[in-house]
Amino acid sequence: MNTNKKRTGNTRWPLVCLLFLCVSATCISTPAQTTPSIEPTLRIETGMHTGDIWGIAVDAGNRLLVTASKDKTIRVWELQSGRLLRTIRVPIGPDTQGELYAVALSPDGNTIAVGGSSTNKGGNESIYVFNRASGRLIHRLEGLPNFVLYLTYSPDGRYLLATLGGSNGIRLFSSSNYVLTGEDKDYADSTMSANFDRRGKLVTGSLDGFIRVYLSGQDGSLRLVAKQNPRRGVGIQRVSISPDSSRIAVAFVTSNKPMVVRTDDLTPLFEPDITGIKNGALTRITWSADGTMLYAGGTASDANNLNFIRVWSDAGRGDPRDVVAADQIILHLLPLSDGGVVYSTGEPSFGVISAATDRRLFIVSPIILYNRNRFLVSSDGTGVGFTYEGLKTPAYFSVSDRKLEAGQPNRLSFLPPETDDQNLRVVGWNYTPKPKVNGIQLKLGEYETSYSLALAPDKRAFLLGTSFHVRLFDRNGAELWRKPSYSTTFAVNIARNNKVAVAAHGDGTIRWYRMSDGKELLAFFPHADRKRWVLWTPSGYYDASPGAEELIGWHVNNGPDKEADFFPVGQFRSTYYRPDVVSRILTTGDEQFALKEANEEAGRKQQQADVTLLLPPVLEIISPRDGSEVSSTDVVVQFRVRSPSGEPVTGLKVLVDGRPSLSRQLVREETTKPEETREIRVTVPERDSEISLIAENRFATSVPATLRVKWRGSTAAQPATFIVKPKLYILAVGVSRYSNEKFNLKLADKDASDFVRAMVAQKGLLYRDVVVKLLTNEEATKDEILDGLDWIRKETTSNDMAMVFFAGHGVNDQNNYYYFCPYNVDPNRLLRTGLTFSDIRNTVSAIAGKALFFVDTCHSGNSIGLSTRRGPLDINIIINELASAENGVVVFSASTGNESSLEREEWNNGAFTKALVEGINGAAALGNSGRITYNMLNLYISERVKELTKGLQHPTMISPKTVADFPIAVKR
């Protein structure tokens, strides 16, 4: 049996039903919490949801899609392309507080309403209302008696309808002042959905089995005109009223047979054809916008266990057609004006099926769906093995080595969980709510389901992963400890040293717990791209691969009546980037001990920082609106800036297309006000461009606020044959021979020269001129390199491009600070003789034009010069910092983490430079244009170096989000 599919496909649907049964009974067993905590919370941020997407909504023009998820975020998307426009965050707390089950978007697309579990107890619940363009919380409807399960606006946008859990019925509010205008509390169970027709008629479906039809008055009152239980004993999951208002389509909670009834008297008309559906049920349903087609989905899946949406023509009476939609349950369906539908799933994912019944758009979360039988843990607990894509691609991660490797780990030291022992027999744990140990019934929470099991090596205890918790029991069934889970816990394991328990959760994280008391020690998130990963402690000390700092951050509540903030961990890099702390956690078994050891070794003072004191400014662009048209190169940007930490805002950086702009601020920079509105005049080129603003205080910089402007002005007249090409400036440094001969390498100087030769050949092609400063060996002293950096910064204009190439040795000092090693370096006097990272960063970040940095450096300790391997140097921090938005540099690195770069005489280059030069000379070109963009070059280098080194070296490229892909060469 494919257990991974069992949890990601059909058999997950009982959990979905149980959630709503839990909602109807108000059965949350955790302590109630009504006021959001002010303590920052670490959260995953992948650019997509990491939990079930229960609610979706579209505007009348079908330009926008809004999604709301169990992961406690709201996301606004461009419906045509699937591009993320904005993430909005509600106040959150432990367990279910902040989970979102419902969302509505006003027909004009200006207002978003969301609801779910705002108090963690199913009472005194709230609906949050946001301005869609700014993401600001503009109103909170509070005092609702149970969870909000469904929200929808009336077609004219005047009213907002909410359905509630339990026997609490429905509420109708005016959207102008949010006053209650109508309600019906005569329900016996949760109300799962509601649907208006174009004339304002309202239909609802409830778990009590009844369809109800209402007429709404001009004053927003509700009058019940029909009520019927069409299928006795079966609760209703979804209702959809046809565009002509004559029919209602009904989907049930557990039944596989949808039904169509008459609207006026609710008598059955027909049941759509369900021939061939052998697995699962059709629990969600909607009409097409013109009523000619009927769409339904849910847990129904095909022979390959892929969930599909069934489409019937002829207003639901025609022959069915199935369209594969996702790997998991379909949670919501909405009609689109072109005859298709948009849907969301529990993967989580969302997609669009066109009227021609093909899947036009599909966006899926980049989380890993862990398989419990392939979840391995090393004997000492410091390594984990898992598979990407179900069972297809094995990988493993070592905390001590800080490496993510493809392939199968050593099965002698990486072991699967033990689940069977004749003296410790645990049964009923496999997707059931009633596990037993040696015949003793275990006590789980109400509606809690067991999903995974691991026996302790000494067989005195065992670990259960459930829908709500990670639980450790002794052999007699007594609970030793339990910890709330992060989504469902689909896999658990215990290290053979019996010191740590490890759990894989449905949000894509793997977490380590101390066996003695269940204290969480460490969390790990591997991105589904198989490259990026981030590892962090409960206090926020972290380690991250290049480009992965954006994957987690601090969620900060601002009270119940204001939207929450989110700050990626990279904003706190100087304090919290501590791989030396992270690597010690599992051996010390305590975060504070690990911090103390790391500080003592590095000679650092004890540093237990309060993140609330380090928060960066928050900046919001007010005008012009994103996508505005401009006809002048001077654009006045109005923005709002505030300081959550209370620290003065000391500066503002303006970027145009990711590079520094010489713009004029119309008000003073520094402010101590909690919030202030300002303006700045930004000069843009005569083309479509992006403007980004970044505010800073003495601790950190803000997340960039970006807007796109479309050029609609006249362009300066030029002859048709005249094309202004950029000028390319190159500073290339390569050191193979050092003043201390034991540091010598073989090919670093040649790498620099070969790179220069390849780029000089681009003169007259992509560039009108290529100007080079090449420093190799004896020429590459610290002073000469500093002069070269000063030269390239001064010479490069906003119309030019700059490339900086460094090959040689690099070294980290005891505080993990990076130095490049010039010809005359003395490792014992690094501050005086080494080139500091700040010198490199300050130069390339200040370059006016586009900037690329190529780095192939390392540190191999006492083995320098004795091997053809450029030894291990951790340069992740400099890659991430240079590629951050405020620095705006595209960074190519020969290797990552503490991995070595390889050079061989048979290649006549280092592997990285060999691939780089081949790519520039044309091997990286895709398509017929001959242009080679930095993304194309990255793709080629990654594959070529993998081929050359047989997977031993992993080059990487990181680009800021504010810098779009651009060409750097053309095929010769």
mmCIF file of N, CA, C and O in Angstrom, residues 402 578-581 583-584 587-588 592-606 812-816:
data_model
loop_
_atom_site.group_PDB
_atom_site.id
_atom_site.type_symbol
_atom_site.label_atom_id
_atom_site.label_comp_id
_atom_site.label_asym_id
_atom_site.label_seq_id
_atom_site.Cartn_x
_atom_site.Cartn_y
_atom_site.Cartn_z
ATOM 1 N N ARG A 402 25.636 20.331 8.010
ATOM 2 C CA ARG A 402 24.826 21.369 7.373
ATOM 3 C C ARG A 402 24.778 21.169 5.872
ATOM 4 O O ARG A 402 24.974 22.078 5.076
ATOM 5 N N ARG A 578 23.334 32.100 13.111
ATOM 6 C CA ARG A 578 24.278 31.453 14.013
ATOM 7 C C ARG A 578 24.372 29.952 13.716
ATOM 8 O O ARG A 578 23.895 29.109 14.472
ATOM 9 N N PRO A 579 25.007 29.595 12.590
ATOM 10 C CA PRO A 579 25.183 28.153 12.335
ATOM 11 C C PRO A 579 25.987 27.460 13.421
ATOM 12 O O PRO A 579 25.817 26.259 13.643
ATOM 13 N N ASP A 580 26.858 28.215 14.119
ATOM 14 C CA ASP A 580 27.632 27.620 15.195
ATOM 15 C C ASP A 580 26.756 27.220 16.368
ATOM 16 O O ASP A 580 27.041 26.243 17.073
ATOM 17 N N VAL A 581 25.668 27.949 16.587
ATOM 18 C CA VAL A 581 24.719 27.588 17.650
ATOM 19 C C VAL A 581 23.848 26.415 17.199
ATOM 20 O O VAL A 581 23.679 25.419 17.923
ATOM 21 N N SER A 583 24.311 24.089 15.028
ATOM 22 C CA SER A 583 24.979 22.785 14.889
ATOM 23 C C SER A 583 25.239 22.107 16.219
ATOM 24 O O SER A 583 25.535 20.913 16.270
ATOM 25 N N ARG A 584 25.125 22.848 17.334
ATOM 26 C CA ARG A 584 25.387 22.280 18.655
ATOM 27 C C ARG A 584 24.133 21.836 19.392
ATOM 28 O O ARG A 584 24.229 21.193 20.434
ATOM 29 N N THR A 587 23.620 18.020 20.117
ATOM 30 C CA THR A 587 24.626 17.382 20.969
ATOM 31 C C THR A 587 24.543 17.888 22.410
ATOM 32 O O THR A 587 24.772 17.122 23.356
ATOM 33 N N THR A 588 24.205 19.165 22.589
ATOM 34 C CA THR A 588 24.063 19.690 23.949
ATOM 35 C C THR A 588 22.691 19.386 24.529
ATOM 36 O O THR A 588 22.532 19.297 25.745
ATOM 37 N N GLN A 592 20.284 27.046 25.218
ATOM 38 C CA GLN A 592 21.120 27.972 25.977
ATOM 39 C C GLN A 592 22.536 27.433 26.162
ATOM 40 O O GLN A 592 23.512 28.188 26.107
ATOM 41 N N PHE A 593 22.683 26.121 26.364
ATOM 42 C CA PHE A 593 24.014 25.534 26.449
ATOM 43 C C PHE A 593 24.744 25.686 25.115
ATOM 44 O O PHE A 593 25.939 25.993 25.073
ATOM 45 N N ALA A 594 24.013 25.452 24.011
ATOM 46 C CA ALA A 594 24.625 25.578 22.681
ATOM 47 C C ALA A 594 25.072 27.009 22.427
ATOM 48 O O ALA A 594 26.158 27.248 21.880
ATOM 49 N N LEU A 595 24.267 27.970 22.830
ATOM 50 C CA LEU A 595 24.617 29.386 22.658
ATOM 51 C C LEU A 595 25.857 29.743 23.480
ATOM 52 O O LEU A 595 26.765 30.438 23.001
ATOM 53 N N LYS A 596 25.890 29.266 24.702
ATOM 54 C CA LYS A 596 27.020 29.558 25.586
ATOM 55 C C LYS A 596 28.313 28.981 25.010
ATOM 56 O O LYS A 596 29.353 29.654 24.957
ATOM 57 N N GLU A 597 28.270 27.724 24.557
ATOM 58 C CA GLU A 597 29.452 27.091 23.978
ATOM 59 C C GLU A 597 29.929 27.837 22.735
ATOM 60 O O GLU A 597 31.126 28.093 22.565
ATOM 61 N N ALA A 598 28.995 28.179 21.866
ATOM 62 C CA ALA A 598 29.362 28.854 20.629
ATOM 63 C C ALA A 598 29.961 30.221 20.900
ATOM 64 O O ALA A 598 30.946 30.627 20.268
ATOM 65 N N ASN A 599 29.389 30.955 21.842
ATOM 66 C CA ASN A 599 29.915 32.278 22.174
ATOM 67 C C ASN A 599 31.311 32.200 22.786
ATOM 68 O O ASN A 599 32.173 33.019 22.494
ATOM 69 N N GLU A 600 31.507 31.215 23.640
ATOM 70 C CA GLU A 600 32.819 31.067 24.264
ATOM 71 C C GLU A 600 33.883 30.723 23.224
ATOM 72 O O GLU A 600 34.992 31.269 23.267
ATOM 73 N N GLU A 601 33.565 29.851 22.306
ATOM 74 C CA GLU A 601 34.533 29.474 21.277
ATOM 75 C C GLU A 601 34.860 30.643 20.361
ATOM 76 O O GLU A 601 36.004 30.822 19.934
ATOM 77 N N ALA A 602 33.847 31.473 20.041
ATOM 78 C CA ALA A 602 34.050 32.602 19.130
ATOM 79 C C ALA A 602 34.507 33.864 19.852
ATOM 80 O O ALA A 602 34.795 34.867 19.200
ATOM 81 N N GLY A 603 34.535 33.839 21.188
ATOM 82 C CA GLY A 603 34.911 35.024 21.933
ATOM 83 C C GLY A 603 33.844 36.102 21.905
ATOM 84 O O GLY A 603 34.141 37.297 22.029
ATOM 85 N N ARG A 604 32.597 35.674 21.759
ATOM 86 C CA ARG A 604 31.493 36.625 21.722
ATOM 87 C C ARG A 604 30.858 36.728 23.100
ATOM 88 O O ARG A 604 30.874 35.775 23.881
ATOM 89 N N LYS A 605 30.277 37.889 23.363
ATOM 90 C CA LYS A 605 29.535 38.054 24.599
ATOM 91 C C LYS A 605 28.221 37.297 24.504
ATOM 92 O O LYS A 605 27.689 37.064 23.425
ATOM 93 N N GLN A 606 27.697 36.926 25.669
ATOM 94 C CA GLN A 606 26.397 36.260 25.679
ATOM 95 C C GLN A 606 25.381 37.135 24.966
ATOM 96 O O GLN A 606 25.264 38.320 25.242
ATOM 97 N N ASN A 812 36.976 32.521 6.975
ATOM 98 C CA ASN A 812 36.118 33.067 8.025
ATOM 99 C C ASN A 812 36.940 33.222 9.292
ATOM 100 O O ASN A 812 37.713 32.321 9.653
ATOM 101 N N ASP A 813 36.783 34.353 9.975
ATOM 102 C CA ASP A 813 37.443 34.479 11.261
ATOM 103 C C ASP A 813 36.610 33.771 12.333
ATOM 104 O O ASP A 813 35.610 33.115 12.041
ATOM 105 N N GLN A 814 37.008 33.926 13.598
ATOM 106 C CA GLN A 814 36.335 33.184 14.671
ATOM 107 C C GLN A 814 34.886 33.623 14.865
ATOM 108 O O GLN A 814 34.088 32.897 15.456
ATOM 109 N N ASN A 815 34.529 34.790 14.360
ATOM 110 C CA ASN A 815 33.145 35.256 14.439
ATOM 111 C C ASN A 815 32.385 35.003 13.151
ATOM 112 O O ASN A 815 31.325 35.587 12.925
ATOM 113 N N ASN A 816 32.947 34.152 12.284
ATOM 114 C CA ASN A 816 32.317 33.755 11.027
ATOM 115 C C ASN A 816 32.262 34.915 10.032
ATOM 116 O O ASN A 816 31.434 34.927 9.137
#
